[in-house]
Short mmCIF file of C-alpha atoms and ligand atoms in Angstrom, two decimals:
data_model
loop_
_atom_site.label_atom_id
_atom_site.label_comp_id
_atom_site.label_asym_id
_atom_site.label_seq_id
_atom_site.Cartn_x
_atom_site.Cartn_y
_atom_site.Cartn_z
CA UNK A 391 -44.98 -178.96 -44.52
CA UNK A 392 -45.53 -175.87 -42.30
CA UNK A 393 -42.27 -174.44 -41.30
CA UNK A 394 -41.30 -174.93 -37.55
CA UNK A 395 -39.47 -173.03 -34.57
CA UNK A 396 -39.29 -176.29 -32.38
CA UNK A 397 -35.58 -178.05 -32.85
CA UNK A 398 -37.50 -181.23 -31.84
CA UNK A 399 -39.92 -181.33 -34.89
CA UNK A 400 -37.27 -180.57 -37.69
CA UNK A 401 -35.40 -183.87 -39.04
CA UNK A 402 -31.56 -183.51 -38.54
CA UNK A 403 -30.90 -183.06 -42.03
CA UNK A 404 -32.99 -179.65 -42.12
CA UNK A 405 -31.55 -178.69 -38.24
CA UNK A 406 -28.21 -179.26 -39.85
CA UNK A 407 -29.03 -176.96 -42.89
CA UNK A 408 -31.00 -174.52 -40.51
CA UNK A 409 -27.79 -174.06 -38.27
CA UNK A 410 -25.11 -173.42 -41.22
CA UNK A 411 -27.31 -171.44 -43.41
CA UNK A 412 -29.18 -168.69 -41.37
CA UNK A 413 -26.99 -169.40 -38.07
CA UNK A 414 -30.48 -168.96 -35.92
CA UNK A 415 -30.43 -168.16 -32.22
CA UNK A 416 -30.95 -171.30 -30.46
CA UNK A 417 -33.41 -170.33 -27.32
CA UNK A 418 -33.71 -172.59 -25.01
CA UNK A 419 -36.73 -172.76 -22.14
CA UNK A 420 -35.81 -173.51 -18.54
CA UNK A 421 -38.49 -174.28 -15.98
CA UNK A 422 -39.77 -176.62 -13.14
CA UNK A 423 -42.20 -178.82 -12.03
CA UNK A 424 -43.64 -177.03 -8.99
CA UNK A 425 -47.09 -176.89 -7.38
CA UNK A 426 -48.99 -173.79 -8.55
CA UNK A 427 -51.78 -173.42 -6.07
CA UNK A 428 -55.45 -175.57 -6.42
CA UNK A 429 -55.64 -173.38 -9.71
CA UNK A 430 -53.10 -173.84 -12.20
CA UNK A 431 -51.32 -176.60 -13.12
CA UNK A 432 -47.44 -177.99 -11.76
CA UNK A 433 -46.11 -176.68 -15.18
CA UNK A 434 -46.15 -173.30 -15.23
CA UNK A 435 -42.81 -172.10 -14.83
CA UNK A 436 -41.83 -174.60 -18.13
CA UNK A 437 -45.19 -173.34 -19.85
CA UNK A 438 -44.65 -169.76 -19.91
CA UNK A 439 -41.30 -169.21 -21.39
CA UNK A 440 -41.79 -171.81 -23.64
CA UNK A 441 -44.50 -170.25 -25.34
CA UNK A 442 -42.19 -166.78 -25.19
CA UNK A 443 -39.67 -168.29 -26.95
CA UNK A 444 -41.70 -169.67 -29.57
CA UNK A 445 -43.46 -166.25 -30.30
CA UNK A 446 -39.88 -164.81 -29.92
CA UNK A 447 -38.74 -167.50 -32.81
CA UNK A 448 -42.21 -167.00 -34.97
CA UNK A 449 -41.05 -162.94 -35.15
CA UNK A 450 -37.01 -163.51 -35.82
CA UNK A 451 -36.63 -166.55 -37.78
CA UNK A 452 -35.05 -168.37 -34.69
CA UNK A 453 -35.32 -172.00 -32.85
CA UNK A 454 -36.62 -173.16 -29.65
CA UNK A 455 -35.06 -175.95 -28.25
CA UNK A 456 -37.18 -178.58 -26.23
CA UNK A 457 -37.39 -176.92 -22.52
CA UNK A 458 -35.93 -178.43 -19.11
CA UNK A 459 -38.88 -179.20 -17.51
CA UNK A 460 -37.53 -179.89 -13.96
CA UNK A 461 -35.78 -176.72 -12.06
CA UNK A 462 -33.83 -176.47 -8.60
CA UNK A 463 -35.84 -176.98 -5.31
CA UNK A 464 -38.34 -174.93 -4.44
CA UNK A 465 -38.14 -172.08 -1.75
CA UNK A 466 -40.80 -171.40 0.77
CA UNK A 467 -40.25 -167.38 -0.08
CA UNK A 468 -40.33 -167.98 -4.01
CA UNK A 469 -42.22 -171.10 -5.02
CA UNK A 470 -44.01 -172.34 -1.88
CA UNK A 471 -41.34 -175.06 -0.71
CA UNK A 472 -40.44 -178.21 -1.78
CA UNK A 473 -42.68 -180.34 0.94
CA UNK A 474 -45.73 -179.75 -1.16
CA UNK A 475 -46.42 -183.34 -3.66
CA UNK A 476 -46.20 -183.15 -6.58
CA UNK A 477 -43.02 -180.42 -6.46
CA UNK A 478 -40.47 -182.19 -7.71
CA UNK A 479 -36.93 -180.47 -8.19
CA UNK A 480 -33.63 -181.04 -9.35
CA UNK A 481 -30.18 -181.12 -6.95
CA UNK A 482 -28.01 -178.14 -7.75
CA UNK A 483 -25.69 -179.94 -9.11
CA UNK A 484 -27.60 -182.45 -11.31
CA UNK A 485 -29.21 -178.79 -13.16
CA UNK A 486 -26.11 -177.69 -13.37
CA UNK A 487 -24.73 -180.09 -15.43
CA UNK A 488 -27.71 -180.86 -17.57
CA UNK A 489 -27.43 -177.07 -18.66
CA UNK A 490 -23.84 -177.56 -18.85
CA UNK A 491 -24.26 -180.70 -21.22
CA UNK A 492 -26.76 -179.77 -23.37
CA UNK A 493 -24.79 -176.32 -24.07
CA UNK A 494 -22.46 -178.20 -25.26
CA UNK A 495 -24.14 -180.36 -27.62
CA UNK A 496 -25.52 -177.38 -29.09
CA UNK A 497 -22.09 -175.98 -29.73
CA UNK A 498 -20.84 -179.29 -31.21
CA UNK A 499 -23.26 -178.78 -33.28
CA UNK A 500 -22.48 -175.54 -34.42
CA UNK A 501 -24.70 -173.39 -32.67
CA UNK A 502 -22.94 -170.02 -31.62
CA UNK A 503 -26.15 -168.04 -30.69
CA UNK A 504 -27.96 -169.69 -27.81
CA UNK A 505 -30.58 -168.01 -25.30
CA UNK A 506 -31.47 -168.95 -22.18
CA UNK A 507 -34.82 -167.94 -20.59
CA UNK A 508 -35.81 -169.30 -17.18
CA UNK A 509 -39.36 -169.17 -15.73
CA UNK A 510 -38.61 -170.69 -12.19
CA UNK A 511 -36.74 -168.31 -10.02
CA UNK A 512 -34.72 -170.69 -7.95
CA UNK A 513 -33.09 -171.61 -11.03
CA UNK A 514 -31.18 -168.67 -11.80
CA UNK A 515 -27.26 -169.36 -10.43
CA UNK A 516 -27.52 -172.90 -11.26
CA UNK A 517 -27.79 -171.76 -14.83
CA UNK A 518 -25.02 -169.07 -14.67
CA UNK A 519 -22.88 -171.91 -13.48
CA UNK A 520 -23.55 -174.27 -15.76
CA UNK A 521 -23.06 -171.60 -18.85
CA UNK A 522 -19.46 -170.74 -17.45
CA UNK A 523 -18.64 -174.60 -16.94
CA UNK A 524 -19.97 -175.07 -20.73
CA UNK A 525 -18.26 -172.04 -21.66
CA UNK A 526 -15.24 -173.21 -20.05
CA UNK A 527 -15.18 -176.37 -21.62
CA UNK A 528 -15.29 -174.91 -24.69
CA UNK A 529 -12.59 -172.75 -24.77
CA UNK A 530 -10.57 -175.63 -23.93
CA UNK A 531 -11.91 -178.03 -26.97
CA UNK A 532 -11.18 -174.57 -29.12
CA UNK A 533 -14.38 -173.00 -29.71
CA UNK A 534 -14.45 -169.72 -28.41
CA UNK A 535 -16.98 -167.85 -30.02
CA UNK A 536 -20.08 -169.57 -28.84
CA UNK A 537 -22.37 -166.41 -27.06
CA UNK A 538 -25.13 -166.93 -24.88
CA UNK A 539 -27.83 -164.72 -23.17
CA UNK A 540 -29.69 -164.85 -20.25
CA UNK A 541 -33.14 -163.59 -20.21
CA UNK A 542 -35.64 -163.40 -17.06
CA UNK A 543 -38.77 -162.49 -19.08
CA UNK A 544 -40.86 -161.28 -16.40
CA UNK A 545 -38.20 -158.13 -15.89
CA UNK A 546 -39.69 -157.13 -19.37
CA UNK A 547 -43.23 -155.94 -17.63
CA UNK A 548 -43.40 -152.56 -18.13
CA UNK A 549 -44.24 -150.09 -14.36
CA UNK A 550 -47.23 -148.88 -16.43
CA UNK A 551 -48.51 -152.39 -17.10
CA UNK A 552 -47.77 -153.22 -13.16
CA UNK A 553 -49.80 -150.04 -12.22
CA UNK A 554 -53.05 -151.20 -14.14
CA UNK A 555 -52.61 -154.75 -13.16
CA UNK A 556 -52.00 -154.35 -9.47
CA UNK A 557 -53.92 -151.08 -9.02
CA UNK A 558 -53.15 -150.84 -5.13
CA UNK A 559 -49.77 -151.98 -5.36
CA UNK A 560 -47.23 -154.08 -6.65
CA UNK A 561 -46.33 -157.15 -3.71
CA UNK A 562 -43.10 -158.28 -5.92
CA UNK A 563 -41.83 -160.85 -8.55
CA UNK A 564 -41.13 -163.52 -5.41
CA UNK A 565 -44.76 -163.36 -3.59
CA UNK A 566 -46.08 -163.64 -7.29
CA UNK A 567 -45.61 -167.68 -7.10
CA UNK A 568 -49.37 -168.62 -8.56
CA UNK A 569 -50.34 -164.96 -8.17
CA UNK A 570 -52.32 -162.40 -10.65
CA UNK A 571 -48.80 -162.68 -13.09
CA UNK A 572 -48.81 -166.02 -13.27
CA UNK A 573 -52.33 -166.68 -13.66
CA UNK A 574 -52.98 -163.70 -16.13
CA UNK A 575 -50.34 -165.31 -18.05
CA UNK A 576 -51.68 -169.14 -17.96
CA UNK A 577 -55.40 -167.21 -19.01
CA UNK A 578 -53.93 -165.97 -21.71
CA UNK A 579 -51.97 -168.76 -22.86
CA UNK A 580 -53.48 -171.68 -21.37
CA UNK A 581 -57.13 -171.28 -20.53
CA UNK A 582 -58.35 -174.55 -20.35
CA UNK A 583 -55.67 -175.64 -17.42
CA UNK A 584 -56.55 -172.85 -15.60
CA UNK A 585 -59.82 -173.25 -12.97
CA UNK A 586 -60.49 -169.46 -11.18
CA UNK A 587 -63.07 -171.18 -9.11
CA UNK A 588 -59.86 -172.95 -7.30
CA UNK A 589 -58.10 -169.44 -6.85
CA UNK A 590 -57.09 -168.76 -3.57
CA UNK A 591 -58.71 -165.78 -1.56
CA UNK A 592 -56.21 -165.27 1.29
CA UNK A 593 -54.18 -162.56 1.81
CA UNK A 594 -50.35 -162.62 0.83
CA UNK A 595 -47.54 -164.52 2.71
CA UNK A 596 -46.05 -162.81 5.66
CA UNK A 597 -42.36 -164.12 6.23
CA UNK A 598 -39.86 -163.02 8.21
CA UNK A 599 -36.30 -161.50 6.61
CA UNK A 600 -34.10 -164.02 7.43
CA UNK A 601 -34.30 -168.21 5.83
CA UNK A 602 -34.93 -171.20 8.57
CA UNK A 603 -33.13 -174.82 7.31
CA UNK A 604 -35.34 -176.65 7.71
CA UNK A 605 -38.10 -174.07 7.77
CA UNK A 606 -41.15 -174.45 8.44
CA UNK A 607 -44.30 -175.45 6.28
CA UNK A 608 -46.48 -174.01 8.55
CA UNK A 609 -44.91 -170.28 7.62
CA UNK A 610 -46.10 -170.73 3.87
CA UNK A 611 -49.59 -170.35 2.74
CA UNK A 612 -51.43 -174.39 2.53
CA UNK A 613 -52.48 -173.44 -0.84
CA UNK A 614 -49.42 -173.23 -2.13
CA UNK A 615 -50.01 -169.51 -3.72
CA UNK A 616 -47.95 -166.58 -1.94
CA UNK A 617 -50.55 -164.15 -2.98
CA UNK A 618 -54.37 -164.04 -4.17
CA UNK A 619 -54.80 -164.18 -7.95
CA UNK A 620 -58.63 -163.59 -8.09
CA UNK A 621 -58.11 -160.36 -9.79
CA UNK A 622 -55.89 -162.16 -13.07
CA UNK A 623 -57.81 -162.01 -16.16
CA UNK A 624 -56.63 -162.89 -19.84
CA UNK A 625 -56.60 -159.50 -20.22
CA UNK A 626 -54.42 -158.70 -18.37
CA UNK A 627 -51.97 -162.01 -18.96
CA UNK A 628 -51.86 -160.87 -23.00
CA UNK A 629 -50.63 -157.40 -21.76
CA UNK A 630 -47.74 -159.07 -20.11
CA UNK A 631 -47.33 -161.68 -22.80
CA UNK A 632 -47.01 -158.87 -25.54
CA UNK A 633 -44.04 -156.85 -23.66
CA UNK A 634 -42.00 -160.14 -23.04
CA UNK A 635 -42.41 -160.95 -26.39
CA UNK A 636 -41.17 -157.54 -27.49
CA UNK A 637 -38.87 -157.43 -24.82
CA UNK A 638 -37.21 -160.62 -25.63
CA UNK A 639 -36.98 -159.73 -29.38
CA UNK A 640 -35.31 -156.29 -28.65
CA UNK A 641 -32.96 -158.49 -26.45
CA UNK A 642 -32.03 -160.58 -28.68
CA UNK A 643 -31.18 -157.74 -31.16
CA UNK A 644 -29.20 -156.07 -28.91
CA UNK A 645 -27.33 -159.29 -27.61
CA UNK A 646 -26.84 -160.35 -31.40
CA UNK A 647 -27.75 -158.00 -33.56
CA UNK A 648 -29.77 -158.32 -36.89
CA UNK A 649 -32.82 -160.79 -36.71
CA UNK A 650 -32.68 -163.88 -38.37
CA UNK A 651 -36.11 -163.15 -39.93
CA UNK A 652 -33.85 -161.15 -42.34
CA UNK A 653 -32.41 -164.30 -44.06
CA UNK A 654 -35.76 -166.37 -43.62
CA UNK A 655 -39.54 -165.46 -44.04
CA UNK A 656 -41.20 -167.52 -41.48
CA UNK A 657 -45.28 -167.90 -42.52
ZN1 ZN B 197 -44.14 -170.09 -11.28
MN1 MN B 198 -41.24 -171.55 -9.75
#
């Protein structure tokens, strides 16, 4: 049977094994289910770091536990807004405690590495919170040596890579909801969800500094994209893919030092 990195095809037996013998890091994929503009599909943001964290685990000998595929509501500045169908999003407090639960199964379990990577940016504090309430926990059931990293894979993008890919400027991580990243990334990765002939050729979202509750839907793009991405190629997409990839890997050396791949060839 081939060998695996996804916790979800291995039988318990071998997870079991997997956990006390090499003592992997456990990543685990967080992401929503968001409208992506007419040309990429609601997934995205659960897409991409999934297949980050498998490439991650295919290098280092490591496991990639099945991803959250719903995230915290959507912001008009970051994602578009949660009016648009299809978006559908998670109450702070329900993602919260799903990462807080499923931390600690992992623990129970015996898992002492575990990695986080979110690919939805509304996400982020929800998942801090529900580490600490894990961690928390924990501590109080005795286990105190469970270690977990965060990791936002886009901040791995290199400036050189963002000068060739936006050659008249960079417009910003947020305005990139459905943009050249995103796209370059699902080209890559994805091709056949991906339809450029959909792609959006207006210009980027203009919004004001300050947040309206309850904004506006008429201040975001109808599209749903906060920028054009007629310019993303595969090309570009396996550029960025390669440096989160590295990125991640040198990450999780430095957050836990020797890779796994040391005590396990993975074909
Ligand atoms: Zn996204
Ligand atoms: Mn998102």
């Amino acid at each position: 049977m081939a060998e695996t990195v996804r916790v979800c095809e291995l039988n318990w037996i071998d997870y079991d094994r997997r956990l006390r013998e090499d003592a992997p890091v456990v990543m685990l994929p967080v992401g929503s289910l968001e409208q992506h503009g007419p040309h990429l599909p609601m997934h995205c943001d659960a897409l991409i770091p999934t297949a980050i964290c498998e490439a991650v685990a295919a290098r280092t000998g490591d496991l990639v536990a099945p991803t959250i595929s719903y995230g915290y509501k959507s912001q008009p500045k970051s994602g578009g807004g949660n009016h648009f169908p299809g978006t559908t999003s998670l109450d702070g407090q329900t993602l919260i405690f799903v990462v807080r639960d499923v931390i600690k199964e992992f623990a129970r379990h015996g898992v002492r590495k575990l990695t986080l990577m979110d690919g939805h940016y509304e996400n982020n504090m929800f998942l801090v919170e529900g580490i600490d309430l894990a961690l928390r926990e924990l501590r109080r059931d005795g286990i105190d040596d469970l270690r977990i990293a965060k990791l936002p894979y886009w901040e791995y993008a290199s400036q050189a890579t963002l000068d060739k890919v936006f050659p008249d400027g960079f417009p910003g991580w947020p305005l990139e909801h459905a943009g050249v990243m995103e796209t370059s990334v699902m080209l890559h990765l994805h091709p056949a969800l991906v339809n450029m002939d959909k792609v959006p050729t207006h210009p980027p979202a203009d919004f004001p500094r300050h947040d309206m509750y309850p904004y506006d839907p008429a201040t975001v793009p109808s599209s749903g994209a906060l920028s054009s991405a007629r310019i993303a190629t595969a090309e570009k997409g396996k550029m960025f893919v390669d440096e989160y990839v590295d990125g991640a890997v040198a990450a999780l050396a430095e957050a836990f030092g020797e890779p796994r791949a040391a005590k396990r060839v993975v074909a």
